[in-house]
Amino acid sequence: MSELKYTAADFKSDQEVKWCPGCGDYAVLNAVQKALPEVAEASGAERSSFTVVSGIGCSSRFPYYVSTYGFHGIHGRANAVATGLKVANPELNVIVTTGDGDSLAIGGNHFIHSVRRNIDLTVILFNNEIYGLTKGQYSPTSKLGKVTKTSPYGTVEHPFNPGELVIAAKGTFFARSIDVEVLTTKECITAAAQHDGMAVTEILQNCVIFNDKTHAPFAADAATRKANTIMLRHGEKMTFGTDNEKGIVFEDMRLKVVTIGEDGYTLDSVLTHDAHTPDTILHSMLAAMKYPEYPVAVGVIRDVEGQVVYDQAVEAQIAEVQSTAKIHNVDELLRSGETWTL
Amino acid sequence: MASKLAMEHMTPVVLLTDGFIANGSQPWKIPSMKDYPAIKPPVITALDKDEAAFMPYKRDKERLARRWAFPGTPGLEHRIGGLEKDFLKGSVSHNPQNHQRMVEVRAEKVAKVADFIPRQEVIGEAEGDLLVVGWGGTRGHLVSAVEEMQQVGKKVSLCHINYINPLPHGLDDIFKKFKNIVVCELNEGQMAGYLRMSFQEHRFEQFNKVQGLPFTKEELVDRFNELLK
Ligand code: SF4
């Protein structure tokens, strides 16, 4: 690590970090500050080429704490602001920090369209299934029936699963981590930042004040996570469990959890993760796996390269049109129609 | 001009337009870009000589504009956003005194824009019996009505305002020189209310219409004649 040009400390600003004690956001900040030196190293990027853009919400305070360019933006519009920035200067490494309220409610359209356009952004989506900053209203990812200040008798609406949303919009990258799993988060963000195109990493984050333990049934402690989540890595078998004794197989058009060595299932029957296939079906099924029927999938679920990347395509198109166009400036544009002098 | 102000003064600018401007047509001489004033935003690529560390909220004296460091510029990394910032350092500040100072400096920055926009002019004589005040897409009808009255010897002039906040310099001197002032607007009188708030020593009559139609020259002339009685 000592050979890297930057260390995590280089990405720490002098700003006092203001989240509630015990908030999951601290761990994510820590993971990002650890990931950025590696990302910089891999791409040869200067610290100043990183820009963190956010919307509004607890997680959107993030840019203040990273010692590089930062823009604490407009509610729901982090992806729109980031799109402008990336298209204006494709050399930048643009990171978006946003939440389930910011990007899936008010910013839902900006979010799905930036995924669809495959803009080269690294989006970190903090999912705590609640509006924390505004003190506990239900969000588009709150579980059905969740009792909150704005749903005193429980919600009557189905939540979004951000992974399914991204993959349905033909997103080229989707990863998931849990706030306390700093190394997994770092691994996901490092991969996301190196991905060519829009890379969404969902962090299952605990809001200790307004939605405490929402992810606890499968994420409470290391043992629970080992038993109830599955770390997906490209090319590796989909196994998990306390003793890695379980696996995921594909049967009757569905995913199924089996115990290796029981009912005729062997390690060979277990699926091998292919994150690189452009096909969306299996990725969507993996992202949709819900506890307790399934383990919750973490790691890089989808990472497809070779698709059209919006900002690159815009840059190439501008260069091409400039080289052939008859109009080169505003004066020529204004005189390009039918004009006459009286 | 909106872009020039936004970028040189580092402030949001709201450019108002209306249906009459959008739908009206007339031949016009296409300007040449070389006759337009240059836009010189305060973009920087290095620290000032007297600056040890970047102070993103340092302002120039003339405009009170912050300097503009583009993302990607080494050494000028900084954060901006909606939370109140320290007066110089630009870090998030919850200090009440700092907040007051920042609110005041932002208001002053906007007020200073008046030093950079054209001084208000009057169409017609500089003094008279009636000053017609208008703004926006009503200009054409107001000019026609005022000119018609001037041709028959009435002492009527027009003051058409192009900047709402800040208002241009020179308005007070103009208002002083007329016996009567009427503010004509295609709304219920927002500009009249704003002028009353800003120039309490003057009296403003109103002429308003909200029918989704422009003023007609006839109704304007009738109203002006009434006011001249
Ligand atoms: S309200 Fe919740 S999400 Fe926000 S800082 Fe506090 S614990 Fe974190």
Coordinates of C-alpha atoms and ligand atoms in Angstrom, one line a residue:
Chain A
M1 CA 0.0 0.0 0.0
S2 CA 2.8 2.4 0.8
E3 CA 3.8 2.5 -2.8
L4 CA 0.5 4.1 -3.9
K5 CA 0.7 7.8 -4.8
Y6 CA -2.2 8.6 -2.5
T7 CA -3.4 7.2 0.8
A8 CA -6.8 7.3 2.4
A9 CA -5.7 10.3 4.4
D10 CA -5.3 12.3 1.1
F11 CA -9.0 11.9 0.5
K12 CA -10.1 13.1 4.0
S13 CA -11.2 16.7 4.2
D14 CA -10.7 18.8 7.3
Q15 CA -14.4 19.1 7.7
E16 CA -16.1 17.8 10.8
V17 CA -18.1 14.7 9.8
K18 CA -21.8 15.2 10.9
W19 CA -23.8 12.1 11.0
C20 CA -25.5 10.5 14.0
P21 CA -23.2 8.4 16.2
G22 CA -23.5 4.8 15.0
C23 CA -24.8 5.8 11.5
G24 CA -23.8 3.4 8.7
D25 CA -22.5 6.3 6.6
Y26 CA -19.2 6.5 8.5
A27 CA -18.2 3.0 7.3
V28 CA -19.0 3.8 3.7
L29 CA -17.0 7.0 3.9
N30 CA -14.1 5.0 5.3
A31 CA -14.4 2.4 2.5
V32 CA -14.5 5.1 -0.2
Q33 CA -11.5 6.9 1.2
K34 CA -9.7 3.5 1.1
A35 CA -10.8 2.7 -2.4
L36 CA -9.9 6.0 -4.1
P37 CA -6.1 5.7 -3.8
E38 CA -6.4 2.3 -5.6
V39 CA -8.7 3.7 -8.2
A40 CA -6.3 6.6 -8.8
E41 CA -3.3 4.2 -9.0
A42 CA -5.1 2.0 -11.5
S43 CA -6.1 4.8 -13.8
G44 CA -3.1 7.1 -13.2
A45 CA -5.6 9.8 -12.1
E46 CA -4.8 12.9 -10.1
R47 CA -6.8 13.5 -6.9
S48 CA -8.2 16.6 -8.5
S49 CA -9.8 14.6 -11.3
F50 CA -12.2 13.1 -8.7
T51 CA -15.4 15.0 -8.2
V52 CA -18.1 13.9 -5.7
V53 CA -21.6 15.0 -6.5
S54 CA -24.6 14.5 -4.3
G55 CA -28.2 15.4 -4.0
I56 CA -29.9 16.0 -0.6
G57 CA -30.2 13.7 2.3
C58 CA -27.9 12.4 5.0
S59 CA -25.7 10.5 2.5
S60 CA -25.6 13.6 0.4
R61 CA -23.3 15.4 2.9
F62 CA -20.7 13.0 1.7
P63 CA -18.9 15.4 -0.7
Y64 CA -17.9 17.7 2.2
Y65 CA -15.8 14.9 3.7
V66 CA -13.8 13.9 0.7
S67 CA -10.8 16.1 0.0
T68 CA -11.4 16.7 -3.6
Y69 CA -13.9 18.6 -5.7
G70 CA -17.4 18.3 -4.3
F71 CA -20.8 19.5 -5.2
H72 CA -23.7 19.1 -2.6
G73 CA -26.4 19.4 -5.2
I74 CA -30.1 19.6 -5.5
H75 CA -32.6 17.0 -4.2
G76 CA -32.9 14.1 -6.6
R77 CA -30.7 15.8 -9.2
A78 CA -27.3 14.4 -8.3
N79 CA -27.3 12.2 -11.4
A80 CA -28.4 15.1 -13.6
V81 CA -25.6 17.4 -12.2
A82 CA -23.1 14.6 -12.5
T83 CA -24.2 14.0 -16.1
G84 CA -23.5 17.6 -17.0
L85 CA -20.1 17.5 -15.4
K86 CA -19.0 14.2 -17.0
V87 CA -20.2 15.3 -20.5
A88 CA -18.5 18.7 -20.1
N89 CA -15.2 17.0 -19.0
P90 CA -15.1 13.3 -19.7
E91 CA -11.6 13.2 -18.1
L92 CA -13.1 13.6 -14.7
N93 CA -13.9 10.6 -12.4
V94 CA -17.3 11.5 -11.3
I95 CA -18.7 9.9 -8.1
V96 CA -22.3 10.3 -7.1
T97 CA -23.5 9.8 -3.5
T98 CA -27.2 9.5 -3.2
G99 CA -29.9 7.8 -1.2
D100 CA -33.1 5.8 -1.7
G101 CA -35.1 8.9 -1.2
D102 CA -33.0 11.1 -3.4
S103 CA -32.5 8.8 -6.3
L104 CA -35.5 6.6 -6.3
A105 CA -38.3 9.0 -5.3
I106 CA -37.8 12.6 -6.5
G107 CA -34.8 11.7 -8.6
G108 CA -36.3 8.5 -10.0
N109 CA -36.4 9.6 -13.5
H110 CA -32.9 11.1 -13.5
F111 CA -31.7 7.9 -12.0
I112 CA -33.2 5.4 -14.5
H113 CA -32.3 7.6 -17.5
S114 CA -28.7 8.0 -16.5
V115 CA -28.6 4.2 -16.1
R116 CA -30.2 3.7 -19.5
R117 CA -27.8 6.2 -21.1
N118 CA -24.9 4.4 -19.5
I119 CA -23.0 7.6 -18.5
D120 CA -19.7 6.9 -17.0
L121 CA -20.6 7.7 -13.4
T122 CA -19.8 5.8 -10.2
V123 CA -23.0 6.0 -8.2
I124 CA -23.1 5.0 -4.6
L125 CA -26.7 4.5 -3.5
F126 CA -27.1 4.5 0.2
N127 CA -30.2 2.4 0.9
N128 CA -31.5 2.8 4.5
E129 CA -35.1 2.3 3.5
I130 CA -36.2 5.6 5.1
Y131 CA -35.9 9.4 4.9
G132 CA -33.3 10.1 7.6
L133 CA -32.5 13.7 7.2
T134 CA -36.2 14.7 7.3
K135 CA -36.7 12.5 10.4
G136 CA -38.3 9.3 9.4
Q137 CA -40.8 9.2 6.6
Y138 CA -41.1 6.1 4.5
S139 CA -39.2 5.9 1.2
P140 CA -39.6 4.0 -2.1
T141 CA -37.5 1.2 -0.6
S142 CA -39.3 0.9 2.8
K143 CA -40.7 -2.6 3.3
L144 CA -44.4 -3.2 2.6
G145 CA -46.2 -2.6 5.9
K146 CA -43.5 -0.5 7.4
V147 CA -44.8 1.8 10.2
T148 CA -43.2 5.3 9.9
K149 CA -44.3 8.8 10.7
T150 CA -46.0 9.1 7.3
S151 CA -47.4 5.6 7.4
P152 CA -48.7 5.3 11.0
Y153 CA -50.7 2.1 10.1
G154 CA -48.0 0.6 7.8
T155 CA -47.2 1.3 4.1
V156 CA -49.5 -0.1 1.5
E157 CA -47.0 0.0 -1.4
H158 CA -44.3 -2.3 -2.7
P159 CA -40.8 -1.1 -2.5
F160 CA -38.3 -0.8 -5.3
N161 CA -35.4 -3.2 -5.4
P162 CA -32.7 -0.9 -6.8
G163 CA -30.8 -3.8 -8.4
E164 CA -33.8 -4.9 -10.4
L165 CA -34.4 -1.4 -11.4
V166 CA -30.9 -0.9 -12.7
I167 CA -30.8 -4.2 -14.5
A168 CA -34.2 -3.7 -16.0
A169 CA -33.0 -0.4 -17.4
K170 CA -30.1 -2.4 -19.0
G171 CA -27.6 -0.9 -16.6
T172 CA -24.1 -2.2 -17.3
F173 CA -22.9 -2.4 -13.7
F174 CA -24.6 -3.2 -10.4
A175 CA -23.0 -4.2 -7.1
R176 CA -24.2 -4.4 -3.6
S177 CA -22.6 -4.2 -0.2
I178 CA -23.5 -3.7 3.5
D179 CA -22.3 -0.7 5.3
V180 CA -20.3 -2.6 7.9
E181 CA -18.6 -4.7 5.3
V182 CA -15.9 -2.2 4.6
L183 CA -13.8 -4.5 2.5
T184 CA -16.7 -5.6 0.3
T185 CA -17.7 -2.0 -0.2
K186 CA -14.2 -1.1 -1.1
E187 CA -14.0 -4.0 -3.6
C188 CA -17.3 -3.0 -5.2
I189 CA -16.4 0.7 -5.4
T190 CA -13.0 0.0 -6.9
A191 CA -14.6 -2.2 -9.5
A192 CA -17.3 0.4 -10.1
A193 CA -14.9 3.2 -10.6
Q194 CA -13.0 1.2 -13.2
H195 CA -16.1 0.2 -15.0
D196 CA -16.7 1.9 -18.4
G197 CA -20.2 3.3 -18.1
M198 CA -22.7 3.9 -15.3
A199 CA -21.9 1.8 -12.3
V200 CA -24.4 1.6 -9.4
T201 CA -23.3 0.2 -6.1
E202 CA -26.1 -0.1 -3.5
I203 CA -25.0 0.0 0.1
L204 CA -27.5 -1.5 2.6
Q205 CA -27.0 1.1 5.2
N206 CA -28.3 1.3 8.7
C207 CA -30.1 4.4 9.9
V208 CA -29.6 3.9 13.6
I209 CA -32.1 6.7 14.5
F210 CA -35.1 6.2 12.2
N211 CA -34.9 2.7 10.8
D212 CA -32.5 0.8 13.1
K213 CA -31.8 -2.8 12.2
T214 CA -33.8 -2.8 9.0
H215 CA -31.2 -5.0 7.4
A216 CA -30.3 -6.8 10.7
P217 CA -32.2 -10.1 10.0
F218 CA -29.5 -11.0 7.4
A219 CA -26.8 -8.4 8.3
A220 CA -26.7 -8.1 12.1
D221 CA -23.2 -9.6 12.7
A222 CA -20.5 -11.5 10.9
A223 CA -22.0 -14.9 11.6
T224 CA -25.5 -13.8 10.4
R225 CA -24.0 -12.3 7.3
K226 CA -22.1 -15.5 6.5
A227 CA -25.2 -17.6 6.9
N228 CA -27.6 -15.3 5.0
T229 CA -25.7 -13.4 2.4
I230 CA -23.8 -14.6 -0.6
M231 CA -20.7 -12.9 -2.0
L232 CA -20.7 -13.0 -5.7
R233 CA -17.5 -12.9 -7.7
H234 CA -17.1 -13.4 -11.4
G235 CA -16.0 -16.9 -12.2
E236 CA -16.6 -18.3 -8.7
K237 CA -19.2 -20.8 -7.6
M238 CA -22.3 -19.3 -5.9
T239 CA -21.8 -20.9 -2.5
F240 CA -22.4 -19.5 0.9
G241 CA -23.4 -20.5 4.5
T242 CA -21.7 -20.8 7.9
D243 CA -19.5 -23.6 6.5
N244 CA -19.9 -22.6 2.9
E245 CA -22.2 -25.6 2.6
K246 CA -24.9 -24.1 0.6
G247 CA -25.2 -23.2 -3.1
I248 CA -27.5 -21.6 -5.6
V249 CA -28.8 -23.7 -8.5
F250 CA -31.1 -22.9 -11.4
E251 CA -34.1 -25.2 -11.5
D252 CA -37.6 -25.0 -13.0
M253 CA -36.8 -21.5 -14.3
R254 CA -36.0 -20.3 -10.7
L255 CA -33.1 -20.0 -8.5
K256 CA -33.0 -22.4 -5.6
V257 CA -30.9 -22.7 -2.4
V258 CA -29.5 -26.2 -1.9
T259 CA -27.2 -27.9 0.5
I260 CA -24.2 -29.3 -1.3
G261 CA -24.0 -33.1 -0.8
E262 CA -27.7 -33.4 0.0
D263 CA -30.6 -34.5 -2.3
G264 CA -28.1 -35.3 -5.1
Y265 CA -26.7 -31.8 -5.4
T266 CA -23.0 -31.5 -5.8
L267 CA -20.7 -28.5 -6.2
D268 CA -21.0 -29.1 -9.9
S269 CA -24.7 -28.4 -9.8
V270 CA -24.1 -25.0 -8.2
L271 CA -24.1 -22.0 -10.6
T272 CA -20.9 -20.2 -11.5
H273 CA -21.2 -16.4 -11.4
D274 CA -20.9 -14.7 -14.8
A275 CA -21.0 -11.0 -14.1
H276 CA -19.9 -10.1 -17.6
T277 CA -22.7 -11.6 -19.7
P278 CA -24.9 -8.9 -21.2
D279 CA -27.9 -11.1 -20.6
T280 CA -30.0 -9.5 -17.8
I281 CA -32.2 -12.4 -16.6
L282 CA -29.9 -14.2 -14.1
H283 CA -28.4 -10.9 -12.9
S284 CA -31.9 -9.6 -12.2
M285 CA -32.8 -12.8 -10.3
L286 CA -29.7 -12.6 -8.2
A287 CA -30.3 -9.0 -7.4
A288 CA -33.9 -9.8 -6.5
M289 CA -33.0 -12.6 -4.0
K290 CA -34.7 -11.8 -0.7
Y291 CA -34.1 -13.0 2.8
P292 CA -35.3 -15.4 4.2
E293 CA -36.0 -17.6 1.2
Y294 CA -32.7 -16.7 -0.3
P295 CA -29.4 -15.2 0.8
V296 CA -29.0 -11.5 -0.1
A297 CA -26.5 -11.1 -2.9
V298 CA -23.5 -8.8 -2.3
G299 CA -20.5 -8.1 -4.4
V300 CA -20.4 -7.3 -8.1
I301 CA -23.6 -8.8 -9.6
R302 CA -23.3 -7.3 -13.1
D303 CA -20.3 -5.8 -14.8
V304 CA -20.7 -5.6 -18.6
E305 CA -18.2 -3.8 -20.7
G306 CA -18.3 -2.9 -24.4
Q307 CA -21.6 -1.1 -24.5
V308 CA -22.1 2.5 -25.8
V309 CA -21.0 4.9 -23.1
Y310 CA -22.9 8.2 -23.3
D311 CA -20.2 10.7 -22.6
Q312 CA -17.7 9.0 -24.8
A313 CA -20.2 8.8 -27.6
V314 CA -21.0 12.5 -27.2
E315 CA -17.4 13.5 -27.4
A316 CA -16.8 11.3 -30.5
Q317 CA -19.9 12.7 -32.2
I318 CA -18.8 16.3 -31.5
A319 CA -15.4 15.6 -32.9
E320 CA -16.8 14.0 -36.0
V321 CA -19.4 16.7 -36.7
Q322 CA -16.9 19.4 -36.1
S323 CA -14.6 17.9 -38.7
T324 CA -17.2 17.8 -41.4
A325 CA -19.6 20.6 -40.5
K326 CA -20.0 23.8 -42.6
I327 CA -20.9 25.8 -39.6
H328 CA -18.1 26.5 -37.2
N329 CA -19.3 29.4 -35.0
V330 CA -22.4 31.3 -34.0
D331 CA -22.0 33.9 -36.7
E332 CA -22.1 31.3 -39.4
L333 CA -25.0 29.5 -37.7
L334 CA -27.1 32.7 -37.6
R335 CA -26.4 33.3 -41.3
S336 CA -27.0 29.7 -42.4
G337 CA -30.7 30.1 -43.0
E338 CA -32.4 32.4 -45.5
T339 CA -31.1 35.9 -44.6
W340 CA -31.1 39.1 -46.6
T341 CA -30.1 42.7 -46.2
L342 CA -32.6 45.5 -46.7
Chain B
M1 CA -26.2 39.5 -21.1
A2 CA -27.8 36.9 -18.8
S3 CA -24.9 34.6 -19.4
K4 CA -22.4 37.4 -18.9
L5 CA -23.9 38.4 -15.6
A6 CA -24.3 34.8 -14.4
M7 CA -20.7 33.9 -15.1
E8 CA -18.9 37.1 -14.4
H9 CA -20.8 37.7 -11.1
M10 CA -21.0 34.0 -10.2
T11 CA -24.7 34.3 -9.4
P12 CA -27.8 32.6 -10.7
V13 CA -29.7 34.8 -13.3
V14 CA -33.4 34.3 -14.1
L15 CA -34.1 35.2 -17.7
L16 CA -37.8 36.1 -18.2
T17 CA -39.5 35.9 -21.5
D18 CA -43.1 35.8 -22.5
G19 CA -45.5 34.5 -25.1
F20 CA -45.6 37.8 -27.0
I21 CA -41.8 37.8 -27.4
A22 CA -41.8 34.1 -28.4
N23 CA -44.7 34.4 -30.9
G24 CA -44.1 37.9 -32.3
S25 CA -42.0 38.3 -35.5
Q26 CA -40.3 41.1 -37.3
P27 CA -37.2 41.3 -39.5
W28 CA -34.1 42.2 -37.6
K29 CA -30.5 42.7 -38.4
I30 CA -28.4 39.7 -37.4
P31 CA -25.8 40.9 -35.0
S32 CA -22.1 40.0 -35.4
M33 CA -20.6 38.2 -32.4
K34 CA -17.6 40.5 -32.6
D35 CA -19.9 43.4 -31.5
Y36 CA -21.0 41.5 -28.4
P37 CA -19.1 42.2 -25.2
A38 CA -16.7 39.4 -24.2
I39 CA -17.7 37.2 -21.3
K40 CA -14.8 37.0 -18.8
P41 CA -15.7 34.6 -16.0
P42 CA -13.3 34.7 -13.0
V43 CA -11.8 31.3 -13.9
I44 CA -8.6 30.5 -12.1
T45 CA -6.1 27.7 -12.5
A46 CA -3.7 28.5 -9.7
L47 CA -3.7 30.1 -6.3
D48 CA -3.4 33.9 -5.9
K49 CA 0.1 35.1 -5.0
D50 CA -0.9 35.9 -1.4
E51 CA -2.8 32.7 -0.9
A52 CA -1.1 29.8 1.0
A53 CA -4.1 27.5 0.7
F54 CA -7.1 27.9 -1.6
M55 CA -9.9 30.1 -0.1
P56 CA -12.8 29.3 -2.4
Y57 CA -15.1 32.0 -1.0
K58 CA -12.6 34.9 -1.4
R59 CA -14.3 37.6 -3.4
D60 CA -13.2 40.3 -5.8
K61 CA -13.9 43.9 -4.6
E62 CA -15.8 45.1 -7.7
R63 CA -18.4 42.4 -8.0
L64 CA -18.0 40.4 -4.8
A65 CA -17.8 37.3 -7.1
R66 CA -16.1 34.2 -6.0
R67 CA -13.4 32.8 -8.3
W68 CA -14.3 29.8 -10.4
A69 CA -12.0 26.7 -10.1
F70 CA -13.1 23.9 -12.4
P71 CA -13.1 20.3 -11.2
G72 CA -9.9 18.7 -12.4
T73 CA -7.6 21.7 -11.6
P74 CA -4.8 20.4 -9.3
G75 CA -4.4 22.3 -6.0
L76 CA -7.8 24.0 -6.0
E77 CA -10.0 21.2 -4.8
H78 CA -12.9 22.5 -2.8
R79 CA -16.6 21.8 -2.0
I80 CA -19.6 23.8 -2.8
G81 CA -23.3 23.3 -2.0
G82 CA -26.4 24.5 -0.3
L83 CA -25.3 24.5 3.3
E84 CA -24.0 27.8 4.6
K85 CA -20.2 28.2 4.1
D86 CA -17.4 29.9 6.0
F87 CA -16.9 33.4 4.7
L88 CA -13.4 32.6 3.3
K89 CA -12.6 28.9 3.7
G90 CA -15.8 27.6 2.3
S91 CA -16.2 24.8 4.7
V92 CA -19.7 24.1 6.1
S93 CA -20.4 26.7 8.9
H94 CA -23.1 26.7 11.5
N95 CA -21.9 29.9 13.1
P96 CA -24.8 32.4 13.4
Q97 CA -22.6 35.5 12.8
N98 CA -21.0 33.9 9.8
H99 CA -24.4 33.2 8.3
Q100 CA -25.5 36.8 8.7
R101 CA -22.3 38.0 7.1
M102 CA -22.8 35.6 4.2
V103 CA -26.5 36.6 3.6
E104 CA -25.4 40.2 3.6
V105 CA -22.5 39.7 1.2
R106 CA -24.7 37.7 -1.2
A107 CA -27.3 40.4 -1.2
E108 CA -24.6 43.0 -1.8
K109 CA -23.2 40.9 -4.7
V110 CA -26.6 41.0 -6.4
A111 CA -27.0 44.7 -5.7
K112 CA -23.6 45.4 -7.3
V113 CA -24.8 44.0 -10.6
A114 CA -26.5 47.4 -11.0
D115 CA -23.1 48.9 -11.6
F116 CA -22.6 46.7 -14.6
I117 CA -26.0 47.0 -16.4
P118 CA -27.1 50.0 -18.5
R119 CA -28.4 53.0 -16.6
Q120 CA -32.1 53.4 -17.1
E121 CA -33.1 55.5 -20.0
V122 CA -36.3 57.3 -21.0
I123 CA -38.0 57.2 -24.3
G124 CA -39.2 60.8 -24.9
E125 CA -38.6 64.0 -22.8
A126 CA -36.7 63.6 -19.5
E127 CA -39.6 65.4 -17.7
G128 CA -43.3 65.8 -18.2
D129 CA -46.8 65.1 -17.0
L130 CA -46.9 61.4 -17.3
L131 CA -44.3 58.7 -17.1
V132 CA -45.4 55.3 -18.4
V133 CA -43.4 52.4 -16.8
G134 CA -43.4 49.0 -18.4
W135 CA -41.3 45.9 -18.6
G136 CA -41.0 42.8 -20.8
G137 CA -43.0 42.1 -23.9
T138 CA -45.4 45.1 -23.6
R139 CA -42.7 47.4 -25.0
G140 CA -44.0 47.6 -28.6
H141 CA -47.5 48.6 -27.6
L142 CA -46.3 51.0 -25.0
V143 CA -43.9 52.7 -27.4
S144 CA -46.7 53.1 -30.0
A145 CA -49.1 54.5 -27.5
V146 CA -46.6 56.9 -26.0
E147 CA -45.4 58.1 -29.4
E148 CA -48.9 58.7 -30.6
M149 CA -49.5 61.0 -27.5
Q150 CA -46.2 62.8 -28.0
Q151 CA -47.1 63.5 -31.6
V152 CA -50.2 65.4 -30.4
G153 CA -48.1 67.4 -27.9
K154 CA -48.8 65.5 -24.7
K155 CA -45.9 65.4 -22.2
V156 CA -45.7 61.6 -21.9
S157 CA -42.6 59.5 -21.8
L158 CA -41.8 55.8 -21.4
C159 CA -39.5 54.1 -19.0
H160 CA -39.2 50.5 -20.0
I161 CA -37.3 48.4 -17.4
N162 CA -35.2 45.5 -18.5
Y163 CA -33.7 44.4 -15.2
I164 CA -35.9 43.7 -12.2
N165 CA -33.4 42.7 -9.5
P166 CA -31.3 44.7 -9.1
L167 CA -33.2 47.6 -10.7
P168 CA -31.0 49.8 -12.9
H169 CA -29.5 53.0 -11.6
G170 CA -31.2 56.2 -12.4
L171 CA -34.8 55.3 -11.8
D172 CA -35.2 57.7 -8.8
D173 CA -34.0 60.7 -10.9
I174 CA -36.4 59.8 -13.7
F175 CA -39.4 59.3 -11.4
K176 CA -38.8 62.7 -9.7
K177 CA -39.3 64.6 -13.0
F178 CA -42.8 63.5 -13.8
K179 CA -46.1 64.6 -12.2
N180 CA -47.7 61.3 -12.6
I181 CA -46.4 57.7 -13.0
V182 CA -48.4 54.8 -14.3
V183 CA -47.1 51.2 -14.3
C184 CA -48.6 49.1 -17.1
E185 CA -48.4 45.4 -16.8
L186 CA -50.1 42.3 -18.1
N187 CA -50.7 41.0 -14.6
E188 CA -52.2 42.3 -11.4
G189 CA -49.5 44.8 -10.6
Q190 CA -46.4 43.0 -9.3
M191 CA -44.0 45.5 -10.7
A192 CA -46.1 48.4 -9.3
G193 CA -46.0 46.8 -5.9
Y194 CA -42.3 46.2 -6.1
L195 CA -41.6 49.8 -7.2
R196 CA -43.8 51.1 -4.3
M197 CA -41.6 49.0 -1.9
S198 CA -38.4 50.2 -3.5
F199 CA -39.3 53.9 -4.0
Q200 CA -41.7 54.9 -1.2
E201 CA -41.5 58.6 -1.9
H202 CA -43.2 58.2 -5.3
R203 CA -46.8 57.5 -6.2
F204 CA -47.5 54.8 -8.8
E205 CA -50.8 54.4 -10.7
Q206 CA -51.5 51.1 -12.3
F207 CA -52.9 49.8 -15.5
N208 CA -53.4 46.1 -15.6
K209 CA -54.8 43.5 -17.9
V210 CA -54.9 39.7 -17.5
Q211 CA -56.8 38.3 -20.5
G212 CA -54.0 36.3 -22.2
L213 CA -54.0 39.2 -24.7
P214 CA -51.5 42.1 -25.2
F215 CA -52.5 45.7 -24.5
T216 CA -54.0 47.5 -27.4
K217 CA -52.7 51.0 -28.3
E218 CA -56.2 52.4 -28.0
E219 CA -56.8 51.2 -24.4
L220 CA -53.4 52.5 -23.4
V221 CA -54.0 55.9 -24.9
D222 CA -57.5 56.1 -23.3
R223 CA -56.0 55.3 -19.9
F224 CA -53.1 57.8 -20.3
N225 CA -55.5 60.5 -21.3
E226 CA -57.7 59.8 -18.2
L227 CA -54.6 60.2 -16.1
L228 CA -53.7 63.5 -17.7
K229 CA -57.1 65.1 -16.9
Ligands
SF4_1 S1 -30.6 10.1 10.5 FE1 -30.1 8.0 10.0 S2 -29.0 8.1 8.0 FE2 -29.1 10.2 8.8 S3 -27.2 10.5 9.9 FE3 -28.6 9.8 11.4 S4 -28.4 7.6 11.5 FE4 -27.4 8.3 9.6

